Short mmCIF file of C-alpha atoms and ligand atoms in Angstrom, two decimals:
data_model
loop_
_atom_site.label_atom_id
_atom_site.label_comp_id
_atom_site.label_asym_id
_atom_site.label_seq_id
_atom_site.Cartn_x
_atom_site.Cartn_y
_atom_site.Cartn_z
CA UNK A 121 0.00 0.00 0.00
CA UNK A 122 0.81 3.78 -0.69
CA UNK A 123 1.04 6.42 0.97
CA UNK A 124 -1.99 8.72 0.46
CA UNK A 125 -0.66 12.13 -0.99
CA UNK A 126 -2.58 14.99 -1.63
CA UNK A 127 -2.41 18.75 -2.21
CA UNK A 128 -4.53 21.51 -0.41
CA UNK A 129 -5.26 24.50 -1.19
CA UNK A 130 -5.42 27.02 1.82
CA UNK A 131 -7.43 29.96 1.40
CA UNK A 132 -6.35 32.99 3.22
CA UNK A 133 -8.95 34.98 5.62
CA UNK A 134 -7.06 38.45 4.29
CA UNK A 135 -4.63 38.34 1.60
CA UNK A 136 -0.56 37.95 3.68
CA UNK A 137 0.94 41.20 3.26
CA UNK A 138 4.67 40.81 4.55
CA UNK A 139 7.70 42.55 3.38
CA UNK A 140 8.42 39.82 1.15
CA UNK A 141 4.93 40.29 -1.17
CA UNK A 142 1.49 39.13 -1.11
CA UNK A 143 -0.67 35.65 -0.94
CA UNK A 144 -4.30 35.03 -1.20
CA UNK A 145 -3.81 30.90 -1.19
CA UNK A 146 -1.12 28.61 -0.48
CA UNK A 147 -0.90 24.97 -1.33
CA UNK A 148 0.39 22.29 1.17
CA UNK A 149 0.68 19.00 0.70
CA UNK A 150 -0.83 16.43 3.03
CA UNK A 151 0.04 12.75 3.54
CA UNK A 152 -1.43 9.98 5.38
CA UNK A 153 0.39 6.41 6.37
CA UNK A 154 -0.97 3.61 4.99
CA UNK A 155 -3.01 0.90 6.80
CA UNK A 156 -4.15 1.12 10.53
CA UNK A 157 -3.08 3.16 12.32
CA UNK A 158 -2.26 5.35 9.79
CA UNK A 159 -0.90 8.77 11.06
CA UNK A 160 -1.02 12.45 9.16
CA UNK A 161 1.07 14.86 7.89
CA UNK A 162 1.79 17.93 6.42
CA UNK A 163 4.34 20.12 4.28
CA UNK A 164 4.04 23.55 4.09
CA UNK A 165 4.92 25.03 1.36
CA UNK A 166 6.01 28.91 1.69
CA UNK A 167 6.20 30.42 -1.61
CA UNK A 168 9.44 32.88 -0.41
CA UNK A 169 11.55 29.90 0.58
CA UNK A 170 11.49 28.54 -2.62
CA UNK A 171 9.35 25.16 -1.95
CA UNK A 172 6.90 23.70 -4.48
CA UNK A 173 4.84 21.15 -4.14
CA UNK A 174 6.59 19.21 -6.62
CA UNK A 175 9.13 19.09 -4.76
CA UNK A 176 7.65 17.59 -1.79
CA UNK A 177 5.63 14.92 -3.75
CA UNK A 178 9.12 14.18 -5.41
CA UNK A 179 10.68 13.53 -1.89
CA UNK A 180 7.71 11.95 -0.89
CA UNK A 181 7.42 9.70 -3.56
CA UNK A 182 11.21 8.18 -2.99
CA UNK A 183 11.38 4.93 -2.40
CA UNK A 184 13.68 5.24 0.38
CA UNK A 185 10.85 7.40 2.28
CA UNK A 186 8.52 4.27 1.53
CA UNK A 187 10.69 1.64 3.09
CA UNK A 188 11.28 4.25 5.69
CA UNK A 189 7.57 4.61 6.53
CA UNK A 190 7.63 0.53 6.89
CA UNK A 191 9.45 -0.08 9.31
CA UNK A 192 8.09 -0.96 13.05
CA UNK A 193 5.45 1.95 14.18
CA UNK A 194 7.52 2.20 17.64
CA UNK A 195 10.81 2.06 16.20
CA UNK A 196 10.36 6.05 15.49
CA UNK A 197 14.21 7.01 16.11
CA UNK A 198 14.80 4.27 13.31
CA UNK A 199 12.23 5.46 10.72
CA UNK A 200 13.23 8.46 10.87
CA UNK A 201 17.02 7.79 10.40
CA UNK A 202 16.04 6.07 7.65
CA UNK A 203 14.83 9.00 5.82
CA UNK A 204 16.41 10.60 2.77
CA UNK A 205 17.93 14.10 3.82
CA UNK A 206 16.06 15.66 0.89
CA UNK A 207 16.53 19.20 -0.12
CA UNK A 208 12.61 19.74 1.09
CA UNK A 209 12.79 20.41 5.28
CA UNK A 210 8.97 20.85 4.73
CA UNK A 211 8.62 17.58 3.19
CA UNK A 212 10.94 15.73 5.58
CA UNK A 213 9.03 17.34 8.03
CA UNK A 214 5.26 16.06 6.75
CA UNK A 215 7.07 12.57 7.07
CA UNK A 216 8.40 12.42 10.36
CA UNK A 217 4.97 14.39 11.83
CA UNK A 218 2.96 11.37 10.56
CA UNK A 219 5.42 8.69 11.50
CA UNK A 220 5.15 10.36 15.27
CA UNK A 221 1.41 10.26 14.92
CA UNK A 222 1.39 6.90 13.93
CA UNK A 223 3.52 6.03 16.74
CA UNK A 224 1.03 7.76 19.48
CA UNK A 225 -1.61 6.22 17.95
CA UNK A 226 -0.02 3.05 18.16
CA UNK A 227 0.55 3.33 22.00
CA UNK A 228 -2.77 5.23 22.53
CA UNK A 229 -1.25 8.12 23.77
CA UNK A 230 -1.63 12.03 22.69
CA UNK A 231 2.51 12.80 21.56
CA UNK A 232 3.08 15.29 24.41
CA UNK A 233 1.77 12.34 27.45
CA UNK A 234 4.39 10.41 25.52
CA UNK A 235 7.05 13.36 26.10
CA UNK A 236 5.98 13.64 29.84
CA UNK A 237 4.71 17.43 29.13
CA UNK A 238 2.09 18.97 31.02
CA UNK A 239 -0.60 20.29 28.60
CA UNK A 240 -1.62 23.13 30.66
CA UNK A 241 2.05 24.64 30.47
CA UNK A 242 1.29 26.00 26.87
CA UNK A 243 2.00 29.61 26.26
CA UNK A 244 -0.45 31.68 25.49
CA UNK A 245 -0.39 32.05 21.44
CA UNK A 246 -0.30 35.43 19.75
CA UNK A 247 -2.68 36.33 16.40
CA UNK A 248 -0.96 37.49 13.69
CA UNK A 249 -2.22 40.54 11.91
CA UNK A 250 -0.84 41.73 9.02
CA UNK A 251 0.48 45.09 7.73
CA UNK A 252 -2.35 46.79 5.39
CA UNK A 253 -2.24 49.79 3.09
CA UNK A 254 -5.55 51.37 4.63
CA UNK A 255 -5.71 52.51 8.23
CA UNK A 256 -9.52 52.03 8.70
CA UNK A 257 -9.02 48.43 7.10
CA UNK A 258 -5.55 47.72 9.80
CA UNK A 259 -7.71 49.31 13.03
CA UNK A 260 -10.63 46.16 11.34
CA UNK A 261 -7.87 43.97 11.60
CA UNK A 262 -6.88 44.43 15.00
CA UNK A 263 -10.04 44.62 16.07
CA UNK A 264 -11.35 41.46 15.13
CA UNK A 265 -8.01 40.16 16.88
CA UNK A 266 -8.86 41.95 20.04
CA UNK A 267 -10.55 39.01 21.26
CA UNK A 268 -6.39 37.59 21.58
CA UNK A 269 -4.66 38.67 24.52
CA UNK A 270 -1.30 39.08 22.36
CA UNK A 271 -1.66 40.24 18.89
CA UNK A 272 1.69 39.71 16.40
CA UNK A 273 2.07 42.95 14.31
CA UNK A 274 3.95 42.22 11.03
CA UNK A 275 6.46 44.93 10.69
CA UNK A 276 9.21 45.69 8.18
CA UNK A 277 6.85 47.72 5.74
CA UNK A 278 9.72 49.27 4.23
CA UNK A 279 10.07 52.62 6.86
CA UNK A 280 10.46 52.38 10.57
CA UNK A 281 8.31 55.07 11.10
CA UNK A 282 5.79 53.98 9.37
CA UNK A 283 6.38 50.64 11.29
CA UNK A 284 6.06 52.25 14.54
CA UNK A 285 3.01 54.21 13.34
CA UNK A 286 1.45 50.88 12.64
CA UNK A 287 2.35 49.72 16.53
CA UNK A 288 0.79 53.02 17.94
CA UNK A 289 -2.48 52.34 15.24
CA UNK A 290 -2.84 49.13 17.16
CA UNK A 291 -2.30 49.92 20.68
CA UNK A 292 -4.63 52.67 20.28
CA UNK A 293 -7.65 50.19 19.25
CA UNK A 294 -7.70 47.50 21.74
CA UNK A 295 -6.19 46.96 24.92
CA UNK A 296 -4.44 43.18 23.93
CA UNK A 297 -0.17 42.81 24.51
CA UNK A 298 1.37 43.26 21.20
CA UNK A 299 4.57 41.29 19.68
CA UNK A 300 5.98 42.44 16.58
CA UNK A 301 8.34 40.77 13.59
CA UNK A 302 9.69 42.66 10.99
CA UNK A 303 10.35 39.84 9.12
CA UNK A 304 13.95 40.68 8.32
CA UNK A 305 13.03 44.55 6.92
CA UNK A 306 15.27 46.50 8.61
CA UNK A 307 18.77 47.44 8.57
CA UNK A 308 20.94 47.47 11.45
CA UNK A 309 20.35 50.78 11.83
CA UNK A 310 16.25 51.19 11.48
CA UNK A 311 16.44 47.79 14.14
CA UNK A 312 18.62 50.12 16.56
CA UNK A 313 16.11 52.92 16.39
CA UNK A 314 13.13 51.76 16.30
CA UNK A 315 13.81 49.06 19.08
CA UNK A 316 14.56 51.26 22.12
CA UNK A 317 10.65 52.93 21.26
CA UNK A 318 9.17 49.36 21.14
CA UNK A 319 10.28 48.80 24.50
CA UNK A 320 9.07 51.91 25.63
CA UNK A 321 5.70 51.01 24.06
CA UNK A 322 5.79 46.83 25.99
CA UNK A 323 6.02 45.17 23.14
CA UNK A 324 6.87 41.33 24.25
CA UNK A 325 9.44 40.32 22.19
CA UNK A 326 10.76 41.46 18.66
CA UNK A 327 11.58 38.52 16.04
CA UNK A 328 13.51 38.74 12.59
CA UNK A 329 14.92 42.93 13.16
CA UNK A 330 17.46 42.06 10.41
CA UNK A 331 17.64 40.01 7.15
CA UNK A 332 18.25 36.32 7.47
CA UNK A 333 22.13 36.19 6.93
CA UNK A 334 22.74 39.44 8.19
CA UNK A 335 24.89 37.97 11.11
CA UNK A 336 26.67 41.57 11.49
CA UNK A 337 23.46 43.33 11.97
CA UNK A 338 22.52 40.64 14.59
CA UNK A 339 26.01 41.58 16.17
CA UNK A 340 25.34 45.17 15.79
CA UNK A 341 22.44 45.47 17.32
CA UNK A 342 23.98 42.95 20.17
CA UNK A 343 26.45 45.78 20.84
CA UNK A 344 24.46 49.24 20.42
CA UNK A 345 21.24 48.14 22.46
CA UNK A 346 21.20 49.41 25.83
CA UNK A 347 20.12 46.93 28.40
CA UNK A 348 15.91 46.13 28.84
CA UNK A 349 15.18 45.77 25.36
CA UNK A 350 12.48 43.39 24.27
CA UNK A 351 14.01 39.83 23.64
CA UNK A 352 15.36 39.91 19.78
CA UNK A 353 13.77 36.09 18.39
CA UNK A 354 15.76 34.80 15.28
CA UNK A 355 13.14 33.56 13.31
CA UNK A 356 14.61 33.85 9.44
CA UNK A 357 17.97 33.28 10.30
CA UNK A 358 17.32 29.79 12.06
CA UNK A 359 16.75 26.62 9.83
CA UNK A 360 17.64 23.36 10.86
CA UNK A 361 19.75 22.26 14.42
CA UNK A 362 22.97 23.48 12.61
CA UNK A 363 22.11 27.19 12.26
CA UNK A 364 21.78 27.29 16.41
CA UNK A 365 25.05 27.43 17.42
CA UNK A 366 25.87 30.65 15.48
CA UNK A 367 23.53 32.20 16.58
CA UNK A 368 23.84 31.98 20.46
CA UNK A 369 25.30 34.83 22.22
CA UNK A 370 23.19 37.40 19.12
CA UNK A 371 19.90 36.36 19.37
CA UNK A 372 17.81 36.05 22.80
CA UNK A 373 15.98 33.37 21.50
CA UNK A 374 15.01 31.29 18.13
CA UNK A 375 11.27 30.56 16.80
CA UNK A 376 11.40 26.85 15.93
CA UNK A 377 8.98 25.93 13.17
CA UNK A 378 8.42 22.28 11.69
CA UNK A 379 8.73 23.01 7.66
CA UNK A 380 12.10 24.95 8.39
CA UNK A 381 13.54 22.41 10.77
CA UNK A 382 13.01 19.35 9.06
CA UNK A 383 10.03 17.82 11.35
CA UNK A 384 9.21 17.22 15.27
CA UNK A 385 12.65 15.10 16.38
CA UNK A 386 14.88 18.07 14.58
CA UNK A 387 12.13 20.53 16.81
CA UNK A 388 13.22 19.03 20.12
CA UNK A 389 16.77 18.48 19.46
CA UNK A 390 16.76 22.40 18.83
CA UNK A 391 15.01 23.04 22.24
CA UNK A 392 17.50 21.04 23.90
CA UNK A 393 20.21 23.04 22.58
CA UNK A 394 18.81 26.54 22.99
CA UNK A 395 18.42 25.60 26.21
CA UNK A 396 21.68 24.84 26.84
CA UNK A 397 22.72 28.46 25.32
CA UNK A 398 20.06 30.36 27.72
CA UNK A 399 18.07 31.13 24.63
CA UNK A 400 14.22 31.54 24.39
CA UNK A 401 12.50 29.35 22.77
CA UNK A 402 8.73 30.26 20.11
CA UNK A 403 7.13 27.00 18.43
CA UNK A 404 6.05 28.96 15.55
CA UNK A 405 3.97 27.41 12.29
CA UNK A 406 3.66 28.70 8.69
CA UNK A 407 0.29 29.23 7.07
CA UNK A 408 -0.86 25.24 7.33
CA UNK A 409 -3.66 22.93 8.29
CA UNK A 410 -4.46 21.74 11.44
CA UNK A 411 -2.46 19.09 11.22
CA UNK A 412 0.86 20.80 11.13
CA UNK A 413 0.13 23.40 13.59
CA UNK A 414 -1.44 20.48 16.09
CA UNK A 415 2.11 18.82 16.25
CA UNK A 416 3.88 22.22 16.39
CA UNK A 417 1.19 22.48 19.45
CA UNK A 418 2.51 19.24 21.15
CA UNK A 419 5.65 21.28 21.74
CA UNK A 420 4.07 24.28 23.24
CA UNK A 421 5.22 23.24 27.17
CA UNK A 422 8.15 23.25 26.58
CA UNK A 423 8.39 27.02 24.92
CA UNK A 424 8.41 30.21 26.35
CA UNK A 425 6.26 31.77 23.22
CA UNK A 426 3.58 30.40 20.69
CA UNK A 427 3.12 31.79 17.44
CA UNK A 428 0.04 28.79 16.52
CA UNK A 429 -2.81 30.83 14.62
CA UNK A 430 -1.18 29.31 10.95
CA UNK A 431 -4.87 27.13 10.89
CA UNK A 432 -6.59 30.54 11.88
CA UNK A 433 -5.76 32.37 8.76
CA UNK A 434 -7.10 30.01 6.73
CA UNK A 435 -11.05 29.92 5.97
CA UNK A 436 -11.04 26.03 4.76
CA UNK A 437 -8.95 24.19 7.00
CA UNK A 438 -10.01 20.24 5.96
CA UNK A 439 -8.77 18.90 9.38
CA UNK A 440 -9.57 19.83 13.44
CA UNK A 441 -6.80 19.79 15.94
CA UNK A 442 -5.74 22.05 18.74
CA UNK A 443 -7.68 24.66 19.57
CA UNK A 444 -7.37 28.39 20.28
CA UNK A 445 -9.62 30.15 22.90
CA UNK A 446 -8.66 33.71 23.13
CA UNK A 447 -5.06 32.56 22.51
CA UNK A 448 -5.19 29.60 24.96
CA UNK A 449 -3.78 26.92 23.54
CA UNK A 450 -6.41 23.60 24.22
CA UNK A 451 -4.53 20.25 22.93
CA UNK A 452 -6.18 17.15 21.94
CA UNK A 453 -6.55 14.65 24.49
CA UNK A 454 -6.56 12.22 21.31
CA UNK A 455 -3.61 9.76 20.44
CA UNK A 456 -1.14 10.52 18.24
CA UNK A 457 -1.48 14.50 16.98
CA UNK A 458 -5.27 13.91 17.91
CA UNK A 459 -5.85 15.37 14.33
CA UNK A 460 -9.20 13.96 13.01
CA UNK A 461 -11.01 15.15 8.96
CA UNK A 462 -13.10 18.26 9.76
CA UNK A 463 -15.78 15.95 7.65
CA UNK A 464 -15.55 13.01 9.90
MG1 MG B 20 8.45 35.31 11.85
#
């Protein structure tokens, strides 16, 4: 038997405005494990980091992820060092999310009982709103996110003032805590500005200042910020367990997100060793199903942020997972990721 592949398209709520450009509709690709117990996953696939669905179907479709995905259901740590590297981290990713919900669901056990985390140490998650041309339409925004307790604001629109303009926009129309990422669109020099009058304003944490590789920007702003800034969260600039290291001592903390790591096992290995720098750690998603963001979710104790409302911005998510109340995160008490067809 075959795996079950499929793509699906995600609508968006309100076309993605980020620095990088604009989506109305992004197109994952979903698999499920043959036979009982079977076992989902998910690749996202992010338009700006150069993924395509072909390219997932194409790793997918390897034989060596086949024999991979037979092995023993509780032999995980074997499965999944039998998988083909791959030059798709999203698609290695939808493989080893399915072959950990197969293995739950084989021991009847929700994935974060199996990791001996308490569910009700989740973080609360923030709601990501995105930057928008029209005031009136960005106060809309905002409001309808009001009902979150911490609200993401998408920065990097080009001009730090105009940035800033957007944070004071926000805080002016409801009363929630506000995060912001710039997604990489400053310089060193807009970051080192505009930073010092985000702390003055609370913000919670500030992810991606600089551009991905900009390592001497990170090192800059290291060196010019005066003490009680906001923690600075690599988000961009960390991939896979390898880009950690470099980044210790720059960043405060990395946001940790399945397609960009390679899957769940990469996830906790990267925990591990921010811990062991001092760094913060965000489980973060892209814009996915329920099924990806539900085993980001599983993570969620062991974070200090959550950045899980990828299932939110989409108006036709096919599958039900975690849930969101106001930002609190609600796990499945369900083996495996708990994941079940919205239609079942
Ligand atoms: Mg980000």
């Amino acid at each position: 038997m075959a795996l079950m592949i499929q793509t699906i398209p995600l609508q968006l709520e309100n076309p993605f405005h980020l620095s990088y450009g604009t989506t109305t509709v992004r197109e994952n690709v979903v698999i499920e494990l043959p036979g009982a117990p079977g076992g989902y996953g998910e690749a996202a696939v992010v338009p700006y980091t150069g993924e395509t669905a072909a390219r997932v179907i194409r790793y997918v479709e390897d034989p060596a992820v086949a024999e991979a995905v037979r092995r023993d259901p509780l032999l995980l740590e074997d499965a999944i060092d039998a998988l083909p590297p791959g030059e798709s981290s999203a698609a290695r990713a939808a493989v080893d999310i399915a072959l950990h919900d197969r293995w739950g669901r084989t021991l009847g056990q929700p994935l974060y009982r199996l990791w001996g985390l308490n569910p009700t140490r989740c973080p609360q998650s923030s709601f990501t709103v995105a930057i928008a041309d029209d005031e009136a339409d960005y106060r809309e925004h905002i409001r309808a996110a009001g009902t979150f307790g911490l609200i993401k604001l998408k920065l990097g629109s080009g001009d730090w003032r105009r940035d800033l303009h957007l944070v004071d926009l926000a805080r002016d129309t409801v009363g929630s805590r506000f995060c912001v990422d710039a997604n990489g669109g400053w310089s060193a020099e807009d970051a080192a500005q505009i930073i010092p009058l985000l702390a003055d304003r609370d913000i919670l944490f500030v992810e991606q200042p600089v551009a991905r590789d900009d390592f001497a920007g990170w090192k800059a702003l290291r060196e010019t910020l005066p003490a009680g800034m906001p923690p600075l969260m690599a988000d961009e600039s960390v991939q896979g367990v390898a880009s950690v290291p470099p980044l210790a001592g720059l960043a405060d903390g990395i946001n940790i997100k399945l397609a960009k790591c390679g899957g769940l096992r990469a996830a906790r290995q990267m925990i591990a060793l921010a811990r062991s720098y001092g760094m913060r750690v965000m489980i973060g998603c892209m814009v996915e199903s329920s099924i990806a963001v539900t085993a980001a979710a599983h993570l969620a104790p062991l974070a200090d942020y959550a950045d899980l409302d990828g299932n939110l911005l989409v108006s036709n998510d096919p599958f039900r997972g975690m849930r969101l109340d106001g930002g609190r995160l609600h796990l499945p008490d369900a083996p495996g990721l708990g994941v079940t067809a919205a239609d079942a």
